[in-house]
Amino acid sequence: MASNGSASSHITLNNGRQMPVVGLGTWQAAPGVVGAAVDAAVRGGYRHIDCAYAYFNEKEVGDALQKLFKEGVVKREDLWITSKLWNDHHGPEEPFKCLETTLTNLQLEYLDLYLIHWPVPLNKGYTWPLQPHMFDTTRSIKEDTKETWQAMEKIAESGKARSIGVSNFSAKKLEDMMEYAKVVPAVNQVECHPMWRQDKLRAYMKTHNIHLSAYSPLGTWGTSGVKINLLDHPLLTKIGEKYGRTPAQVSLRWGVQMGNSVLPKSTKAERVKENLQVSDFSLSDEDMSELEKLEQTRFLQGTFWVNDSGSFYKKAEDLWDGEGI
Ligand code: NDP
Ligand code: 1BO
């Protein structure tokens, strides 16, 4: 997509399906709050919600969706709902069980997009924080991904997920998948914002027409130890003032102009609204170039999957296959 702001409200994926560019993130949207956020978002015009089994709030998201359907605010087919297979359900059979739990909680017949959440196989029942014996090391990451992806392909065939993809995959892991994938992932959902552009990964994904869906598009959460808050960066403030926009809107608009979909999370009604208002202005090429000069830092390094004794990943660099932290 050109950096001149010619961004549409939908992205066409490599299977021809159209995904709304802005989606509401639901990670760390607490029970008791997430339903209201989904309700406000959909009433305010969002048509894309990003969920996951491991966010442990899908039932409340589902209740909110049912209410919206019953009140006639939207129909199921108007929405794009993504969810993610959790790490303790990898393998040839388990993905179907995880999907069924998600569909039951969301109270839906199908997902629009189902992603392998992390290239990290865990033993049953584990999420985080890091605990001894949580890692499933019965097969290599490559074998685990192959088995799991083949199950995902069957899920796509069944129609219970209309598109399938991955999340937190390096270019190396995507390349490994190309040896056996009958269905090329439609999406790789990864961290992306002006301080973590993902240039190399983006270039690789382009060669296979895999869409980059940007998580943490406001760059406001991290395990890197870096204390910079992207939204407090003077450059984003300066650019925002020029357009009468907030730093959050500048960061999201940057993502949209890069060709990403963006998944901002908020449980505050005013911010939910603010984060959707990124289609009615464009950053100039000059501003895009200024943003390109920002120092690069992966905020979510995945250190919770790094362990000296149990994990395949002995250091954060291993998880990303040396493609940068
Ligand atoms: P975001 O970049 O969306 O930032 C969320 C934070 O920013 C929250 O603290 C929120 O607070 C605050 N915020 C939201 N809007 C504004 C605003 N307009 N101005 C100022 N602050 C704002 O980070 P996330 O890490 O939550 O990522 C977004 C979504 O991406 C997740 O919710 C999840 O759906 C997905 N994700 C996926 C991952 C994966 O492994 N696949 C990993 C991480 C995220 P408040 O709620 O109080 O407004
Ligand atoms: C472990 C972080 C997951 C957020 O999607």
Short mmCIF file of C-alpha atoms and ligand atoms in Angstrom, two decimals:
data_model
loop_
_atom_site.label_atom_id
_atom_site.label_comp_id
_atom_site.label_asym_id
_atom_site.label_seq_id
_atom_site.Cartn_x
_atom_site.Cartn_y
_atom_site.Cartn_z
CA MET A 1 0.00 0.00 0.00
CA ALA A 2 1.26 3.47 -0.83
CA SER A 3 2.39 5.68 2.02
CA ASN A 4 0.15 8.45 0.66
CA GLY A 5 -2.80 7.37 2.71
CA SER A 6 -4.65 5.35 0.09
CA ALA A 7 -5.82 2.92 2.71
CA SER A 8 -9.23 1.31 2.47
CA SER A 9 -11.40 0.10 5.32
CA HIS A 10 -10.78 -3.57 4.39
CA ILE A 11 -7.78 -5.71 3.53
CA THR A 12 -8.13 -8.43 0.92
CA LEU A 13 -6.41 -11.58 2.19
CA ASN A 14 -4.63 -14.16 0.00
CA ASN A 15 -7.83 -16.26 -0.09
CA GLY A 16 -9.91 -13.32 -1.34
CA ARG A 17 -11.69 -12.67 1.96
CA GLN A 18 -12.07 -9.08 3.12
CA MET A 19 -10.98 -8.25 6.66
CA PRO A 20 -11.81 -4.89 8.30
CA VAL A 21 -8.60 -2.92 8.86
CA VAL A 22 -9.29 -1.85 12.46
CA GLY A 23 -10.14 -4.51 15.03
CA LEU A 24 -10.78 -4.25 18.76
CA GLY A 25 -8.12 -6.04 20.86
CA THR A 26 -9.43 -7.96 23.87
CA TRP A 27 -6.30 -9.17 25.67
CA GLN A 28 -6.19 -7.94 29.26
CA ALA A 29 -9.70 -6.58 28.87
CA ALA A 30 -10.92 -7.81 32.21
CA PRO A 31 -14.04 -9.86 32.82
CA GLY A 32 -16.81 -7.46 33.74
CA VAL A 33 -15.39 -4.85 31.37
CA VAL A 34 -14.69 -6.59 28.09
CA GLY A 35 -18.37 -7.10 27.22
CA ALA A 36 -19.09 -3.39 27.54
CA ALA A 37 -16.04 -2.60 25.38
CA VAL A 38 -17.25 -4.96 22.64
CA ASP A 39 -20.74 -3.49 22.87
CA ALA A 40 -19.44 0.10 22.59
CA ALA A 41 -17.09 -0.85 19.78
CA VAL A 42 -19.71 -2.54 17.60
CA ARG A 43 -22.32 0.17 18.22
CA GLY A 44 -19.61 2.71 17.34
CA GLY A 45 -18.81 1.03 14.02
CA TYR A 46 -16.15 -1.65 14.70
CA ARG A 47 -16.72 -4.79 12.65
CA HIS A 48 -13.63 -6.76 13.71
CA ILE A 49 -12.89 -8.22 17.16
CA ASP A 50 -9.62 -9.96 18.05
CA CYS A 51 -10.08 -12.71 20.63
CA ALA A 52 -8.20 -15.73 21.96
CA TYR A 53 -8.90 -18.84 24.02
CA ALA A 54 -6.09 -17.77 26.38
CA TYR A 55 -7.61 -14.35 27.09
CA PHE A 56 -10.17 -16.20 29.24
CA ASN A 57 -12.90 -13.69 28.42
CA GLU A 58 -14.46 -15.17 25.28
CA LYS A 59 -17.72 -16.08 27.07
CA GLU A 60 -18.31 -12.43 27.95
CA VAL A 61 -17.40 -11.36 24.40
CA GLY A 62 -19.93 -13.96 23.16
CA ASP A 63 -22.66 -12.65 25.50
CA ALA A 64 -22.07 -9.12 24.19
CA LEU A 65 -22.25 -10.33 20.58
CA GLN A 66 -25.49 -12.23 21.21
CA LYS A 67 -27.07 -9.10 22.68
CA LEU A 68 -26.01 -7.08 19.63
CA PHE A 69 -27.47 -9.73 17.30
CA LYS A 70 -30.73 -9.92 19.26
CA GLU A 71 -31.14 -6.14 19.24
CA GLY A 72 -30.52 -6.11 15.49
CA VAL A 73 -27.47 -3.83 15.75
CA VAL A 74 -25.49 -6.15 13.45
CA LYS A 75 -25.80 -9.61 11.92
CA ARG A 76 -23.19 -12.32 12.33
CA GLU A 77 -22.12 -11.92 8.71
CA ASP A 78 -21.37 -8.22 9.28
CA LEU A 79 -18.59 -9.07 11.74
CA TRP A 80 -15.05 -10.39 11.46
CA ILE A 81 -14.18 -12.48 14.51
CA THR A 82 -10.65 -13.78 15.03
CA SER A 83 -9.60 -16.23 17.72
CA LYS A 84 -6.43 -18.15 18.47
CA LEU A 85 -5.47 -21.72 19.22
CA TRP A 86 -3.73 -21.89 22.56
CA ASN A 87 -0.29 -23.43 22.98
CA ASP A 88 -1.48 -26.39 25.07
CA HIS A 89 -3.75 -27.55 22.22
CA HIS A 90 -1.14 -28.13 19.49
CA GLY A 91 -1.02 -31.42 17.61
CA PRO A 92 -3.19 -33.38 15.18
CA GLU A 93 -6.43 -33.54 17.26
CA GLU A 94 -6.31 -30.94 20.01
CA PRO A 95 -6.89 -27.87 17.80
CA PHE A 96 -10.47 -29.08 17.11
CA LYS A 97 -11.17 -29.20 20.87
CA CYS A 98 -9.76 -25.73 21.46
CA LEU A 99 -11.80 -24.36 18.57
CA GLU A 100 -14.99 -25.98 19.93
CA THR A 101 -14.43 -24.35 23.34
CA THR A 102 -13.90 -21.00 21.67
CA LEU A 103 -17.00 -21.36 19.47
CA THR A 104 -19.08 -22.41 22.49
CA ASN A 105 -17.86 -19.43 24.51
CA LEU A 106 -18.26 -16.95 21.67
CA GLN A 107 -21.64 -18.59 20.86
CA LEU A 108 -20.80 -18.64 17.16
CA GLU A 109 -21.03 -21.26 14.41
CA TYR A 110 -17.76 -20.23 12.78
CA LEU A 111 -14.77 -17.91 13.07
CA ASP A 112 -13.59 -15.61 10.32
CA LEU A 113 -9.97 -16.22 11.22
CA TYR A 114 -8.25 -18.79 13.44
CA LEU A 115 -4.57 -18.40 14.29
CA ILE A 116 -1.90 -20.54 15.91
CA HIS A 117 -1.20 -18.16 18.81
CA TRP A 118 2.52 -18.93 19.38
CA PRO A 119 5.09 -21.36 18.01
CA VAL A 120 5.36 -22.74 21.54
CA PRO A 121 3.93 -26.19 22.38
CA LEU A 122 2.89 -26.47 26.02
CA ASN A 123 1.66 -29.38 28.09
CA LYS A 124 -2.08 -29.46 28.72
CA GLY A 125 -3.46 -26.83 31.08
CA TYR A 126 -0.55 -24.40 31.00
CA THR A 127 -0.75 -20.75 30.06
CA TRP A 128 1.66 -18.45 31.87
CA PRO A 129 3.64 -17.45 33.93
CA LEU A 130 6.57 -19.69 33.25
CA GLN A 131 6.45 -22.89 35.28
CA PRO A 132 8.63 -25.97 35.43
CA HIS A 133 7.50 -28.82 33.13
CA MET A 134 5.17 -26.62 31.10
CA PHE A 135 6.94 -27.14 27.78
CA ASP A 136 5.98 -30.02 25.51
CA THR A 137 9.26 -31.16 23.99
CA THR A 138 8.06 -34.50 22.60
CA ARG A 139 8.69 -33.24 19.04
CA SER A 140 10.61 -30.40 17.45
CA ILE A 141 9.02 -27.01 16.84
CA LYS A 142 9.03 -27.79 13.13
CA GLU A 143 7.23 -31.14 13.62
CA ASP A 144 4.81 -29.60 16.09
CA THR A 145 3.97 -26.77 13.70
CA LYS A 146 3.47 -29.19 10.81
CA GLU A 147 1.04 -31.39 12.76
CA THR A 148 -0.79 -28.38 14.11
CA TRP A 149 -0.98 -26.61 10.76
CA GLN A 150 -2.36 -29.74 9.10
CA ALA A 151 -5.13 -29.74 11.72
CA MET A 152 -5.74 -26.05 11.02
CA GLU A 153 -6.11 -26.89 7.32
CA LYS A 154 -8.79 -29.45 8.21
CA ILE A 155 -10.52 -26.80 10.33
CA ALA A 156 -10.53 -24.49 7.31
CA GLU A 157 -11.96 -27.30 5.15
CA SER A 158 -14.72 -27.85 7.71
CA GLY A 159 -15.80 -24.22 7.34
CA LYS A 160 -15.57 -23.58 11.10
CA ALA A 161 -12.82 -21.07 10.39
CA ARG A 162 -13.07 -19.27 7.08
CA SER A 163 -9.42 -18.20 7.09
CA ILE A 164 -6.45 -19.61 8.98
CA GLY A 165 -3.11 -18.15 9.94
CA VAL A 166 -0.41 -17.85 12.55
CA SER A 167 0.83 -15.38 15.12
CA ASN A 168 4.31 -14.59 16.41
CA PHE A 169 5.95 -16.49 13.56
CA SER A 170 9.38 -15.44 12.25
CA ALA A 171 10.18 -15.44 8.52
CA LYS A 172 12.21 -18.61 9.17
CA LYS A 173 9.21 -20.42 10.67
CA LEU A 174 6.97 -19.29 7.81
CA GLU A 175 9.56 -20.50 5.33
CA ASP A 176 9.63 -23.92 7.06
CA MET A 177 5.85 -24.10 6.65
CA MET A 178 6.09 -23.57 2.90
CA GLU A 179 7.56 -27.11 2.61
CA TYR A 180 4.21 -28.70 3.49
CA ALA A 181 1.45 -26.10 3.71
CA LYS A 182 -1.41 -26.77 1.31
CA VAL A 183 -2.97 -23.55 2.56
CA VAL A 184 -0.58 -20.61 2.88
CA PRO A 185 -1.36 -18.71 6.11
CA ALA A 186 -3.61 -15.75 5.31
CA VAL A 187 -2.28 -13.73 8.25
CA ASN A 188 0.68 -13.53 10.59
CA GLN A 189 -0.36 -11.50 13.64
CA VAL A 190 2.73 -9.89 15.16
CA GLU A 191 3.80 -6.85 17.16
CA CYS A 192 3.99 -3.81 14.87
CA HIS A 193 4.00 -0.05 15.47
CA PRO A 194 6.31 2.83 14.52
CA MET A 195 8.94 1.61 17.01
CA TRP A 196 8.83 -1.99 15.70
CA ARG A 197 8.27 -1.90 11.97
CA GLN A 198 9.08 -5.51 11.15
CA ASP A 199 10.76 -4.56 7.86
CA LYS A 200 12.41 -7.94 7.16
CA LEU A 201 9.43 -10.02 8.20
CA ARG A 202 7.10 -7.77 6.19
CA ALA A 203 9.29 -8.18 3.08
CA TYR A 204 9.25 -11.97 3.44
CA MET A 205 5.49 -12.08 4.01
CA LYS A 206 4.91 -9.98 0.93
CA THR A 207 6.53 -12.66 -1.23
CA HIS A 208 3.79 -15.10 -0.12
CA ASN A 209 1.01 -12.54 0.15
CA ILE A 210 0.66 -13.14 3.90
CA HIS A 211 -1.02 -10.20 5.60
CA LEU A 212 0.57 -8.53 8.63
CA SER A 213 -1.97 -7.91 11.35
CA ALA A 214 -0.48 -5.61 13.97
CA TYR A 215 -0.84 -6.36 17.64
CA SER A 216 0.17 -3.80 20.26
CA PRO A 217 -0.26 -1.15 17.53
CA LEU A 218 0.01 1.53 20.22
CA GLY A 219 3.24 0.01 21.46
CA THR A 220 2.14 0.40 25.02
CA TRP A 221 2.93 -2.92 26.63
CA GLY A 222 6.21 -4.74 26.78
CA THR A 223 8.63 -7.14 28.38
CA SER A 224 11.71 -5.57 26.83
CA GLY A 225 12.49 -3.47 29.89
CA VAL A 226 12.51 -0.41 27.63
CA LYS A 227 10.72 2.36 29.44
CA ILE A 228 9.80 4.44 26.40
CA ASN A 229 6.08 4.86 25.96
CA LEU A 230 5.45 5.27 22.25
CA LEU A 231 2.37 7.39 22.88
CA ASP A 232 4.47 9.89 24.87
CA HIS A 233 7.05 10.20 22.10
CA PRO A 234 7.46 13.87 21.10
CA LEU A 235 7.45 12.96 17.40
CA LEU A 236 4.00 11.39 17.60
CA THR A 237 2.75 14.39 19.58
CA LYS A 238 4.23 16.81 17.02
CA ILE A 239 2.76 14.97 14.04
CA GLY A 240 -0.58 14.59 15.81
CA GLU A 241 -0.79 18.34 16.46
CA LYS A 242 -0.35 18.98 12.75
CA TYR A 243 -3.45 16.94 11.92
CA GLY A 244 -5.43 17.66 15.07
CA ARG A 245 -5.05 13.99 16.07
CA THR A 246 -3.85 12.12 19.16
CA PRO A 247 -0.55 10.18 19.24
CA ALA A 248 -2.63 6.97 19.32
CA GLN A 249 -4.35 7.95 16.08
CA VAL A 250 -0.99 8.78 14.49
CA SER A 251 0.38 5.37 15.47
CA LEU A 252 -2.69 3.56 14.14
CA ARG A 253 -2.80 5.60 10.93
CA TRP A 254 0.89 4.80 10.39
CA GLY A 255 0.02 1.09 10.65
CA VAL A 256 -2.87 1.39 8.21
CA GLN A 257 -0.70 3.27 5.70
CA MET A 258 1.94 0.54 6.02
CA GLY A 259 -0.75 -1.86 4.81
CA ASN A 260 -1.35 -3.50 8.20
CA SER A 261 -4.56 -4.19 9.95
CA VAL A 262 -4.40 -2.77 13.50
CA LEU A 263 -5.87 -4.22 16.69
CA PRO A 264 -5.91 -1.52 19.38
CA LYS A 265 -7.24 -2.62 22.76
CA SER A 266 -9.15 -0.29 25.01
CA THR A 267 -11.92 -0.73 27.52
CA LYS A 268 -12.58 3.01 27.70
CA ALA A 269 -15.47 4.09 25.47
CA GLU A 270 -13.84 7.39 24.39
CA ARG A 271 -10.61 5.63 23.40
CA VAL A 272 -12.46 2.84 21.60
CA LYS A 273 -14.11 5.57 19.53
CA GLU A 274 -10.87 7.53 19.04
CA ASN A 275 -9.01 4.44 17.83
CA LEU A 276 -11.50 3.83 15.01
CA GLN A 277 -11.14 7.35 13.64
CA VAL A 278 -8.11 6.73 11.47
CA SER A 279 -9.64 6.53 8.00
CA ASP A 280 -10.45 10.21 7.55
CA PHE A 281 -6.91 11.62 7.45
CA SER A 282 -3.57 10.70 5.87
CA LEU A 283 0.00 11.11 7.03
CA SER A 284 2.17 12.79 4.42
CA ASP A 285 5.14 10.96 2.89
CA GLU A 286 7.34 13.37 4.85
CA ASP A 287 5.72 12.36 8.16
CA MET A 288 5.94 8.68 7.26
CA SER A 289 9.67 9.18 6.63
CA GLU A 290 10.10 10.99 9.94
CA LEU A 291 8.42 8.08 11.74
CA GLU A 292 10.78 5.70 9.95
CA LYS A 293 13.69 7.24 11.87
CA LEU A 294 12.40 6.09 15.27
CA GLU A 295 14.63 3.69 17.12
CA GLN A 296 13.40 0.10 16.88
CA THR A 297 12.54 -2.04 19.90
CA ARG A 298 10.48 -5.21 20.18
CA PHE A 299 8.38 -4.51 23.28
CA LEU A 300 6.83 -7.98 23.59
CA GLN A 301 9.91 -10.16 23.47
CA GLY A 302 8.17 -13.33 24.56
CA THR A 303 10.54 -13.81 27.48
CA PHE A 304 7.82 -15.88 29.17
CA TRP A 305 8.67 -18.66 26.67
CA VAL A 306 12.39 -18.54 27.40
CA ASN A 307 13.81 -21.02 29.83
CA ASP A 308 17.22 -22.57 30.30
CA SER A 309 16.11 -26.07 31.10
CA GLY A 310 12.61 -26.78 29.77
CA SER A 311 12.01 -24.67 26.69
CA PHE A 312 13.16 -24.99 23.10
CA TYR A 313 14.01 -21.32 23.44
CA LYS A 314 17.02 -20.63 25.62
CA LYS A 315 17.01 -16.91 24.91
CA ALA A 316 14.52 -14.47 23.41
CA GLU A 317 16.51 -14.32 20.14
CA ASP A 318 15.85 -18.08 19.65
CA LEU A 319 12.09 -17.55 19.69
CA TRP A 320 12.41 -15.02 16.86
CA ASP A 321 15.08 -17.07 15.03
CA GLY A 322 17.62 -14.27 15.28
CA GLU A 323 15.34 -11.84 13.43
CA GLY A 324 15.66 -9.15 16.06
CA ILE A 325 14.55 -8.14 19.52
P1 NDP B 1 -2.23 -1.81 22.45
O1 NDP B 1 -1.14 -1.29 21.60
O2 NDP B 1 -3.57 -1.95 21.86
O3 NDP B 1 -2.32 -0.91 23.73
C1 NDP B 1 -3.29 -1.11 24.72
C2 NDP B 1 -3.02 -0.12 25.84
O4 NDP B 1 -3.15 1.21 25.36
C3 NDP B 1 -3.96 -0.29 26.97
O5 NDP B 1 -3.25 0.01 28.16
C4 NDP B 1 -5.02 0.80 26.70
O6 NDP B 1 -5.57 1.20 27.94
C5 NDP B 1 -4.17 1.89 26.08
N1 NDP B 1 -4.91 2.68 25.07
C6 NDP B 1 -5.81 2.24 24.16
N2 NDP B 1 -6.22 3.25 23.38
C7 NDP B 1 -5.58 4.36 23.80
C8 NDP B 1 -5.60 5.71 23.37
N3 NDP B 1 -6.37 6.10 22.38
N4 NDP B 1 -4.80 6.59 24.04
C9 NDP B 1 -4.00 6.18 25.05
N5 NDP B 1 -3.94 4.92 25.48
C10 NDP B 1 -4.72 4.00 24.87
O7 NDP B 1 -1.67 -3.15 23.07
P2 NDP B 1 -2.10 -4.65 23.26
O8 NDP B 1 -0.84 -5.32 23.67
O9 NDP B 1 -3.30 -4.80 24.09
O10 NDP B 1 -2.45 -5.16 21.79
C11 NDP B 1 -3.71 -5.00 21.22
C12 NDP B 1 -4.39 -6.33 20.94
O11 NDP B 1 -3.58 -7.13 20.09
C13 NDP B 1 -4.60 -7.20 22.17
O12 NDP B 1 -5.66 -6.75 22.97
C14 NDP B 1 -4.80 -8.55 21.52
O13 NDP B 1 -6.11 -8.62 21.00
C15 NDP B 1 -3.75 -8.51 20.43
N6 NDP B 1 -2.47 -9.07 20.89
C16 NDP B 1 -2.08 -10.27 20.35
C17 NDP B 1 -0.90 -10.85 20.72
C18 NDP B 1 -0.51 -12.14 20.15
O14 NDP B 1 0.37 -12.81 20.71
N7 NDP B 1 -1.10 -12.54 19.04
C19 NDP B 1 0.01 -10.22 21.69
C20 NDP B 1 -0.45 -8.93 22.16
C21 NDP B 1 -1.64 -8.39 21.76
P3 NDP B 1 -7.17 1.25 28.21
O15 NDP B 1 -7.75 -0.10 27.94
O16 NDP B 1 -7.22 1.65 29.64
O17 NDP B 1 -7.71 2.31 27.28
C1 1BO B 2 1.26 -14.16 25.97
C2 1BO B 2 0.65 -12.94 25.33
C3 1BO B 2 -0.51 -13.30 24.52
C4 1BO B 2 -1.22 -12.12 24.00
O1 1BO B 2 -1.90 -12.47 22.83
#
